[in-house]
């Protein structure tokens, strides 16, 4: 057990050592990289320990939480904490999160797909300017605009509604989404568009019949990335909503830990429950999920 | 170093040209002429296709950006009507020692987060880029934090770091029985650690992708020359990752300005002002102290810092790189 403590306090040392060794150290052909392997297992411990702690604690009774060793699994596991969280309107928060996420991602994909098509295929000054504007938009820190957004939302009588969360979420997703889609849109061969145009297809038809199937993987990618962003978003819900009716999962998590600050096992059960939907998604479509996350960055 | 620069450059150039040039080499001239006819205004898609995105972005991102500047010259408590107040918000903000402190805390978090995250991400990225099965298995776990919300992570660590019922008590090591979040000297480093825990996986993923794009032939050549794993890392992997390092560094540094939710839940800026970084200071000034004018002025400072940092880092990365990004490389 005590070996686990070293990496937690000095994570950087453990790993940078791998690179700090003199270059001549090992010159074997396919010899296993022992230092790398060691660092890899240490990092695994760093990642897993908090997750393990959360899961085992969420299965403990409150009395056991106070009496047992925090790192040992419960002697008699209980699901009471989960039941309690579920009874505290978990379903509603889940539904709110789903509405906000779907309500944001579909419009994001639609408007960005159309914009990307226009930017890549069209050549007007207006479109070039739009593209530069989106590039610039990448550098704006979202946090900085929370006060004017709060101002606008309250003046428009949208405060404490799900729509108030959806609209700015869409806006802030646009720059990166358009830029990722542009990359893929550029790879659609021009000849295909030309031949469709000669067949008398309008731009609208080309958009859906030609560009859409070819850019679909990129749309999936963008959808996953932005979906994750919106699903986990905390700041907009914090400033733009207040009642439990419209609380989304991350916000409910925070409210829950404020309300039941003494019942740590229940709080951690709520952490597990809010994380489960994405973990299930991860188990099902890990490759696509991870690919979606780095799209536009890894290049 | 000088020996490695030339192949690097050619690779970058090749990459920059890829989207237009080598993707469809046979038809390059045809493409050009088709483009020019369209440019003459025959049948390119109309600007209306871009209008929905542009309107949404303008209304809820650009307008607020202008709004934050405008609001910084007003007096507003968040509820009643606002009134013009000239420079008074700015005077308040700029003379407030807490603002200076917030800037220092932000700079510290940015600096330490970077020096912790960058090397670990590169090493882990190179590690999981390997095709060994156990590495693939480890990678499955490495990326789990990517899925968790900042709120979930913050609450989990808050419990884990509890001096009585957390990690220290579990391991029975008195040294770990600190009041991690209540001690002003420790809290900042705890915050930096948790940020690293949350964000290293993302950068690991970026580096994994980049390392896998390095041609295997380069490693084979190095192995024939007798270079070991570590020599290969420093002489091939690291130089080949140059552009990825710039991208990832930009995201890390500019991203440090957005660590809000995690710190808000973990410490709410405390103890005292020890972890009150700029975005959090802005939120607390606006929504807790109800001084939206001053908070807007802090927002303007945040934008200026964010945009300048992004520009500086892009400059460091070189103009070629920027051009190739705009082209969609």
XYZ file of C-alpha atoms in Angstrom:
628
model
C 0.000 0.000 0.000
C 2.669 2.483 0.947
C 4.172 2.374 -2.525
C 1.084 4.139 -3.766
C 1.920 7.229 -1.806
C 5.065 8.168 -3.720
C 3.476 8.923 -7.073
C 0.695 10.914 -5.529
C 2.977 13.479 -3.985
C 5.480 13.803 -6.808
C 3.853 12.808 -10.040
C 6.209 14.814 -12.202
C 9.402 13.346 -10.746
C 8.256 9.830 -11.320
C 7.745 10.430 -14.981
C 10.354 12.965 -15.945
C 13.013 10.586 -14.672
C 12.201 8.437 -17.640
C 13.561 11.066 -19.927
C 16.355 12.367 -17.760
C 18.553 9.291 -18.041
C 21.662 9.543 -20.207
C 20.881 8.611 -23.812
C 23.390 5.770 -24.020
C 21.681 3.805 -21.223
C 19.859 1.198 -23.251
C 20.521 0.212 -26.788
C 18.814 -3.153 -26.992
C 16.767 -3.843 -30.076
C 13.281 -4.813 -28.994
C 14.130 -4.864 -25.328
C 11.140 -3.780 -23.234
C 11.280 -0.196 -22.069
C 11.395 -0.768 -18.310
C 11.493 2.871 -17.273
C 8.598 3.696 -19.526
C 6.645 0.735 -18.257
C 7.278 1.703 -14.655
C 6.151 5.264 -15.287
C 3.101 3.938 -17.073
C 2.028 1.800 -14.122
C 2.650 4.646 -11.679
C 0.448 6.924 -13.731
C -2.208 4.232 -13.815
C -2.180 4.236 -10.010
C -2.548 8.015 -9.960
C -5.528 7.864 -12.296
C -7.227 4.871 -10.702
C -6.820 5.649 -7.013
C -9.349 8.532 -6.890
C -11.812 6.603 -9.045
C -11.449 3.518 -6.875
C -11.903 5.606 -3.738
C -15.071 7.221 -5.074
C -16.619 3.897 -6.044
C -15.882 2.004 -2.827
C -16.905 4.932 -0.636
C -20.186 5.341 -2.500
C -21.039 1.759 -1.495
C -20.424 2.332 2.229
C -22.921 3.165 4.890
C -22.286 6.445 6.596
C -21.309 4.718 9.835
C -18.816 2.582 7.983
C -17.401 5.642 6.269
C -16.474 7.028 9.650
C -15.178 3.782 11.099
C -13.475 1.779 8.356
C -10.215 2.303 6.508
C -10.984 4.765 3.692
C -9.102 2.723 1.106
C -10.615 -0.660 1.886
C -13.803 -1.788 0.171
C -16.928 -1.909 2.343
C -17.468 -5.047 4.389
C -21.159 -5.010 3.537
C -21.732 -2.976 0.380
C -25.000 -1.081 0.141
C -26.822 0.637 -2.672
C -28.773 2.860 -0.284
C -26.759 5.897 -1.296
C -27.653 5.375 -4.912
C -31.296 4.960 -4.068
C -31.178 8.175 -2.110
C -29.599 10.092 -4.997
C -32.077 8.655 -7.460
C -34.915 9.704 -5.196
C -33.570 13.231 -5.170
C -34.816 13.966 -8.672
C -31.831 12.520 -10.443
C -34.028 11.640 -13.411
C -35.089 15.238 -13.867
C -31.520 16.547 -13.807
C -30.534 13.846 -16.215
C -33.369 14.826 -18.521
C -32.405 18.500 -18.298
C -28.818 17.659 -19.187
C -30.003 15.555 -22.101
C -32.287 18.322 -23.393
C -29.571 20.937 -23.179
C -26.975 18.673 -24.790
C -29.158 17.494 -27.656
C -30.707 20.933 -28.030
C -27.237 22.393 -28.433
C -25.456 19.740 -30.456
C -28.025 19.392 -33.251
C -28.156 23.131 -34.013
C -24.351 23.307 -33.702
C -23.951 20.582 -36.310
C -26.553 22.078 -38.605
C -25.355 25.678 -38.645
C -21.667 24.754 -38.687
C -22.095 22.241 -41.485
C -23.852 24.845 -43.621
C -21.325 27.518 -42.761
C -18.416 25.244 -43.495
C -19.890 24.313 -46.861
C -20.267 27.971 -47.763
C -16.806 28.915 -46.520
C -15.034 26.122 -48.361
C -17.066 26.197 -51.572
C -17.831 29.869 -51.849
C -15.306 32.576 -52.527
C -16.898 35.829 -51.573
C -15.157 38.343 -49.343
C -17.978 38.006 -46.872
C -17.314 34.297 -46.406
C -13.566 34.780 -46.091
C -14.251 37.391 -43.443
C -16.611 35.054 -41.617
C -13.932 32.398 -41.548
C -11.336 34.811 -40.118
C -13.846 35.864 -37.507
C -14.293 32.260 -36.377
C -10.528 31.755 -36.231
C -10.314 34.809 -34.028
C -13.181 33.488 -31.938
C -11.048 30.553 -30.842
C -8.978 32.890 -28.708
C -11.862 34.391 -26.728
C -12.016 32.948 -23.220
C -15.635 32.013 -22.612
C -15.459 32.985 -18.947
C -14.822 36.609 -19.769
C -18.277 37.062 -21.260
C -20.389 35.631 -18.455
C -21.481 39.002 -17.149
C -22.828 40.429 -20.421
C -24.421 37.057 -21.147
C -26.097 37.151 -17.761
C -27.203 40.712 -18.537
C -28.656 39.741 -21.918
C -30.378 36.648 -20.575
C -32.038 38.473 -17.689
C -33.168 41.341 -19.944
C -34.615 38.868 -22.440
C -36.543 37.163 -19.627
C -34.774 33.922 -20.296
C -33.149 33.616 -16.893
C -33.670 30.210 -15.292
C -34.674 28.435 -18.506
C -32.954 25.691 -20.427
C -32.949 27.874 -23.525
C -30.653 30.294 -21.708
C -28.098 27.489 -21.486
C -28.555 26.298 -25.034
C -28.067 29.567 -26.914
C -24.637 30.573 -25.596
C -23.490 26.942 -25.704
C -24.206 26.909 -29.428
C -22.449 30.212 -30.010
C -19.275 29.223 -28.231
C -19.072 25.900 -30.030
C -19.215 27.460 -33.486
C -15.609 28.565 -34.113
C -13.907 25.241 -33.377
C -16.654 23.183 -35.021
C -16.500 25.159 -38.259
C -12.721 24.921 -38.349
C -12.752 21.143 -37.881
C -15.482 20.714 -40.510
C -13.581 22.921 -42.963
C -10.673 20.489 -42.890
C -12.903 17.648 -43.977
C -14.965 19.699 -46.391
C -11.796 20.664 -48.267
C -11.058 17.006 -48.909
C -14.254 16.468 -50.884
C -13.070 16.337 -54.511
C -14.090 19.358 -56.464
C -14.999 17.247 -59.511
C -17.891 15.692 -57.616
C -19.402 19.100 -56.990
C -18.783 20.165 -60.572
C -20.482 17.120 -62.026
C -23.475 17.547 -59.752
C -23.665 21.173 -60.722
C -23.699 20.218 -64.382
C -26.572 17.881 -63.600
C -28.442 20.942 -62.465
C -28.281 20.423 -58.719
C -28.667 23.435 -56.490
C -26.252 24.201 -53.681
C -28.824 23.037 -51.196
C -29.049 19.654 -52.935
C -25.285 19.348 -53.182
C -25.025 20.143 -49.498
C -27.223 17.216 -48.504
C -26.667 14.696 -51.268
C -22.918 15.037 -51.693
C -21.269 16.901 -48.835
C -23.316 15.399 -46.022
C -22.439 11.712 -46.537
C -18.797 12.542 -47.173
C -18.400 14.824 -44.150
C -20.459 12.622 -41.844
C -17.483 11.221 -39.895
C -16.410 14.765 -39.101
C -19.918 15.607 -37.969
C -19.840 12.646 -35.599
C -16.510 13.849 -34.284
C -17.694 17.398 -33.726
C -20.924 16.147 -32.207
C -19.072 14.008 -29.669
C -16.643 16.737 -28.711
C -19.252 19.458 -28.308
C -21.700 17.077 -26.677
C -19.133 16.304 -24.013
C -18.426 19.995 -23.489
C -22.081 20.874 -23.038
C -22.909 17.824 -20.930
C -20.153 18.627 -18.434
C -20.588 22.387 -18.505
C -20.936 24.031 -15.117
C -20.383 27.755 -15.507
C -23.389 28.659 -17.668
C -25.822 26.652 -15.523
C -24.320 28.263 -12.422
C -24.916 31.823 -13.577
C -27.989 31.406 -15.776
C -30.231 29.104 -13.744
C -31.199 28.826 -10.114
C -34.242 26.607 -9.591
C -34.084 22.833 -9.276
C -36.553 22.466 -12.163
C -33.915 23.434 -14.690
C -30.785 22.209 -12.928
C -28.438 20.097 -15.064
C -26.341 17.253 -13.685
C -23.064 19.061 -12.861
C -24.986 21.800 -11.109
C -27.160 19.325 -9.212
C -23.984 17.591 -8.117
C -22.704 20.808 -6.650
C -26.035 21.617 -5.019
C -26.239 18.108 -3.621
C -22.826 18.295 -1.970
C -23.840 21.608 -0.421
C -27.054 20.147 0.938
C -25.683 16.826 2.212
C -22.219 17.957 3.134
C -22.025 15.450 5.980
C -23.060 12.430 3.931
C -19.920 11.840 1.888
C -20.909 8.341 0.634
C -24.143 9.747 -0.817
C -22.289 12.652 -2.413
C -19.873 10.239 -4.024
C -22.747 8.068 -5.199
C -24.089 11.126 -6.992
C -20.642 11.624 -8.556
C -20.737 8.052 -9.850
C -24.297 8.338 -11.107
C -23.663 11.548 -13.030
C -20.567 10.015 -14.614
C -22.140 6.702 -15.615
C -23.819 7.819 -18.865
C -20.513 8.932 -20.354
C -18.646 5.927 -19.012
C -21.143 3.650 -20.719
C -20.681 5.618 -23.911
C -16.933 5.229 -23.490
C -17.245 1.463 -23.146
C -19.388 1.251 -26.248
C -17.618 3.640 -28.578
C -14.198 4.342 -27.128
C -12.368 4.711 -30.428
C -14.839 7.170 -31.828
C -15.078 9.107 -28.607
C -11.320 9.521 -28.306
C -10.938 10.236 -32.000
C -13.624 12.873 -31.671
C -11.825 14.564 -28.844
C -8.588 15.203 -30.681
C -10.006 16.038 -34.065
C -8.527 19.284 -35.217
C -5.773 19.177 -32.611
C -3.710 16.140 -33.433
C -2.748 17.435 -36.836
C 19.845 20.524 -33.189
C 20.828 22.059 -36.504
C 20.921 18.686 -38.189
C 17.326 17.992 -37.377
C 15.837 21.254 -38.557
C 15.922 20.613 -42.275
C 13.909 17.386 -42.443
C 11.496 18.926 -40.022
C 10.930 21.880 -42.234
C 10.313 19.837 -45.312
C 7.793 17.788 -43.423
C 5.971 20.900 -42.317
C 5.967 22.301 -45.801
C 4.716 19.090 -47.263
C 1.966 19.084 -44.729
C 0.976 22.665 -45.402
C 0.563 21.882 -49.056
C -1.291 18.671 -48.552
C -4.894 19.886 -48.615
C -4.738 21.609 -51.972
C -1.791 19.959 -53.654
C -1.093 16.329 -53.077
C -4.613 15.329 -52.108
C -5.634 15.455 -55.758
C -2.486 16.030 -57.766
C -3.865 14.911 -61.112
C -6.556 17.518 -61.277
C -4.789 20.476 -59.759
C -4.982 22.744 -62.829
C -8.616 21.920 -63.406
C -9.391 22.795 -59.824
C -7.786 26.162 -60.170
C -9.751 27.131 -63.243
C -12.987 25.896 -61.741
C -12.289 28.031 -58.748
C -11.731 31.157 -60.725
C -14.976 30.773 -62.625
C -16.816 30.347 -59.390
C -15.051 33.340 -57.975
C -16.460 35.301 -60.878
C -19.794 34.786 -59.178
C -21.612 32.037 -61.024
C -22.728 29.417 -58.588
C -20.782 29.352 -55.367
C -23.061 28.850 -52.374
C -24.449 32.106 -51.203
C -23.393 33.715 -47.998
C -26.780 32.829 -46.544
C -25.498 29.355 -45.816
C -23.095 30.858 -43.300
C -25.638 33.286 -41.900
C -27.136 31.121 -39.116
C -23.716 30.354 -37.665
C -22.600 33.936 -38.035
C -25.731 35.324 -36.401
C -25.554 32.911 -33.467
C -21.880 33.592 -32.951
C -22.350 37.348 -33.188
C -25.327 37.450 -30.864
C -23.987 35.253 -28.073
C -20.227 35.571 -28.354
C -19.221 38.769 -30.160
C -21.943 40.961 -28.718
C -21.113 39.869 -25.150
C -17.487 40.540 -25.904
C -18.390 44.123 -26.752
C -20.786 44.103 -23.834
C -18.081 43.273 -21.334
C -16.207 46.395 -22.375
C -19.345 48.530 -22.212
C -20.400 47.134 -18.829
C -16.988 47.878 -17.364
C -17.912 51.585 -17.567
C -21.175 51.123 -15.724
C -22.434 50.578 -12.252
C -24.654 47.536 -11.964
C -25.538 45.247 -9.075
C -27.013 42.553 -11.316
C -30.667 43.357 -10.587
C -31.558 47.042 -10.760
C -31.000 49.339 -13.712
C -27.475 50.085 -14.653
C -25.966 53.531 -14.741
C -22.933 54.986 -16.446
C -20.102 55.365 -14.024
C -17.105 56.348 -16.093
C -13.848 54.889 -14.968
C -14.855 54.157 -11.418
C -15.037 50.366 -11.919
C -11.601 50.422 -13.439
C -10.204 52.462 -10.572
C -11.738 50.018 -8.109
C -10.331 47.013 -9.905
C -6.894 48.377 -10.576
C -6.334 49.666 -7.049
C -7.715 46.556 -5.389
C -4.846 44.441 -4.037
C -6.993 41.330 -4.554
C -6.781 41.905 -8.320
C -2.999 41.930 -8.183
C -3.109 38.827 -6.061
C -5.469 37.147 -8.531
C -3.039 37.901 -11.343
C -0.171 36.395 -9.359
C -2.209 33.294 -8.518
C -3.221 32.957 -12.180
C 0.404 33.268 -13.298
C 1.535 30.705 -10.722
C -1.150 28.217 -11.716
C -0.345 28.762 -15.377
C 3.386 28.280 -14.845
C 3.278 25.270 -12.556
C 0.457 23.614 -14.477
C 2.506 23.916 -17.592
C 5.740 22.524 -16.213
C 3.878 19.620 -14.619
C 1.568 18.830 -17.520
C 3.771 19.289 -20.575
C 6.535 16.752 -19.828
C 4.181 14.138 -18.401
C 1.807 14.476 -21.363
C 4.598 14.075 -23.893
C 6.057 11.042 -22.137
C 2.678 9.411 -21.645
C 1.692 10.214 -25.211
C 4.840 8.528 -26.523
C 4.221 5.652 -24.126
C 0.663 4.918 -25.210
C 1.566 5.412 -28.857
C 3.448 2.113 -28.556
C 1.566 -0.888 -29.867
C 2.215 -3.188 -26.906
C -0.999 -4.668 -25.614
C -0.485 -3.707 -21.994
C -0.048 -0.098 -23.080
C -3.320 -0.187 -24.979
C -4.951 -1.527 -21.842
C -3.441 1.165 -19.626
C -4.536 3.791 -22.129
C -8.162 2.757 -21.662
C -7.878 3.889 -18.046
C -5.703 6.923 -18.748
C -8.444 8.580 -20.759
C -11.274 8.139 -18.276
C -10.805 11.607 -16.685
C -11.657 13.106 -20.079
C -15.240 12.065 -19.596
C -15.749 13.369 -16.099
C -17.099 16.816 -15.393
C -14.970 19.273 -13.454
C -17.679 19.265 -10.816
C -17.413 15.492 -10.361
C -13.621 15.597 -10.230
C -13.549 18.448 -7.739
C -16.027 16.739 -5.408
C -14.174 13.431 -5.633
C -10.848 15.031 -4.718
C -12.402 17.030 -1.944
C -13.456 13.776 -0.308
C -10.203 12.008 -1.099
C -8.146 14.795 0.444
C -10.106 14.892 3.654
C -7.528 14.739 6.445
C -9.568 12.354 8.584
C -11.375 10.054 6.187
C -9.363 10.322 3.009
C -6.144 9.130 1.487
C -3.840 9.964 4.398
C -5.962 8.076 6.896
C -6.312 5.174 4.488
C -2.607 4.750 3.979
C -1.748 5.528 7.580
C 0.952 7.950 6.525
C 0.934 11.002 8.797
C 2.647 13.099 6.137
C -0.445 12.723 3.965
C -2.760 13.732 6.793
C -2.542 17.378 5.873
C -5.375 19.793 5.724
C -4.720 19.923 1.998
C -7.377 22.435 1.057
C -7.334 24.446 4.266
C -3.649 25.266 4.280
C -2.808 28.302 2.172
C 0.634 26.968 1.261
C -0.662 23.594 0.151
C -3.981 24.491 -1.469
C -2.416 26.038 -4.557
C -0.382 22.932 -5.244
C -3.326 20.657 -4.613
C -5.261 22.684 -7.177
C -2.397 22.354 -9.655
C -2.273 18.611 -9.047
C -5.999 18.137 -9.606
C -5.864 20.279 -12.756
C -3.034 18.072 -14.012
C -5.062 14.966 -13.212
C -7.940 16.319 -15.245
C -6.085 17.717 -18.233
C -3.016 15.529 -18.779
C -5.194 12.810 -20.379
C -6.357 15.178 -23.092
C -2.827 16.239 -23.990
C -1.654 12.633 -23.780
C -4.258 11.837 -26.396
C -3.010 14.628 -28.653
C 0.584 13.438 -28.325
C -0.388 9.829 -28.865
C -1.879 10.755 -32.219
C 1.123 12.849 -33.172
C 3.693 10.211 -32.199
C 1.858 7.614 -34.253
C 2.227 9.840 -37.295
C 6.014 9.787 -37.076
C 7.228 7.459 -39.846
C 8.404 4.112 -38.459
C 11.303 4.207 -40.901
C 12.920 6.989 -38.882
C 13.029 4.755 -35.833
C 14.315 1.816 -37.837
C 17.134 3.930 -39.221
C 17.989 5.145 -35.725
C 17.970 1.591 -34.384
C 20.344 0.476 -37.106
C 22.615 3.323 -36.062
C 22.500 1.896 -32.546
C 20.309 4.509 -30.886
C 18.487 3.294 -27.762
C 14.956 4.059 -26.660
C 15.969 7.219 -24.878
C 18.201 8.484 -27.685
C 15.345 7.842 -30.083
C 13.005 9.822 -27.870
C 15.266 12.857 -27.811
C 16.505 12.733 -31.393
C 13.392 11.643 -33.257
C 10.223 11.810 -31.191
C 10.757 15.178 -29.543
C 11.892 17.116 -32.656
C 9.123 15.539 -34.718
C 6.565 16.671 -32.164
C 7.569 20.310 -32.458
C 4.291 21.558 -33.918
C 2.183 19.401 -31.670
C 4.080 20.809 -28.700
C 3.215 24.320 -29.850
C -0.468 23.454 -30.264
C -0.653 21.615 -26.974
C 1.248 24.369 -25.152
C -1.091 27.006 -26.505
C -4.059 25.025 -25.270
C -2.443 24.479 -21.873
C -1.425 28.082 -21.303
C -4.579 29.710 -22.628
C -6.591 26.959 -20.948
C -5.161 27.980 -17.559
C -7.300 31.084 -17.826
C -10.418 28.957 -17.849
C -9.901 26.743 -14.793
C -12.986 27.960 -13.090
C -15.370 25.187 -12.085
C -12.734 22.930 -10.604
C -11.294 25.569 -8.293
C -14.696 27.041 -7.534
C -15.860 23.745 -6.050
C -12.539 22.656 -4.596
C -11.609 25.798 -2.670
C -13.826 28.719 -3.815
C -10.574 30.623 -4.081
C -9.541 30.010 -0.512
C -8.158 29.660 2.002
C -8.089 33.444 2.085
C -7.194 34.401 -1.465
C -4.644 31.637 -1.985
C -6.309 30.022 -5.008
C -8.483 32.886 -6.210
C -7.401 33.094 -9.813
C -8.660 35.698 -12.253
C -11.821 34.033 -13.649
C -12.894 33.071 -10.144
C -12.143 36.565 -8.864
C -14.303 37.930 -11.652
C -17.180 35.572 -10.829
C -17.049 36.311 -7.109
C -16.830 40.060 -7.705
C -19.810 39.980 -10.031
C -22.130 37.367 -8.592
C -21.207 37.344 -4.918
C -20.161 40.949 -4.263
C -22.756 42.123 -6.833
C -20.352 44.523 -8.489
C -20.898 43.699 -12.146
C -19.021 46.789 -13.337
C -15.821 45.768 -11.615
C -16.327 42.163 -12.687
C -16.650 43.317 -16.304
C -13.405 45.230 -16.025
C -11.805 41.993 -14.814
C -13.413 40.253 -17.785
C -11.757 42.718 -20.138
C -8.405 42.025 -18.486
C -9.046 38.308 -18.943
C -9.772 38.729 -22.651
C -6.692 40.888 -23.181
C -4.454 38.369 -21.431
C -6.016 35.415 -23.247
C -5.781 36.904 -26.720
C -2.241 38.237 -26.177
C -1.029 34.875 -24.936
C -2.589 33.099 -27.895
C -0.956 35.554 -30.308
C 2.438 35.343 -28.640
C 2.409 31.566 -28.691
C 1.349 31.508 -32.329
C 4.188 33.904 -33.132
C 6.629 31.639 -31.344
C 5.294 28.821 -33.456
C 6.133 30.753 -36.598
C 4.014 32.250 -39.313
C 4.239 29.245 -41.615
C 2.424 27.181 -39.098
C -0.316 29.732 -38.747
C -0.781 29.945 -42.480
C -1.022 26.199 -42.771
C -3.631 26.115 -40.029
C -5.769 28.670 -41.775
C -5.528 26.572 -44.879
C -6.922 23.716 -42.902
C -3.835 21.517 -42.567
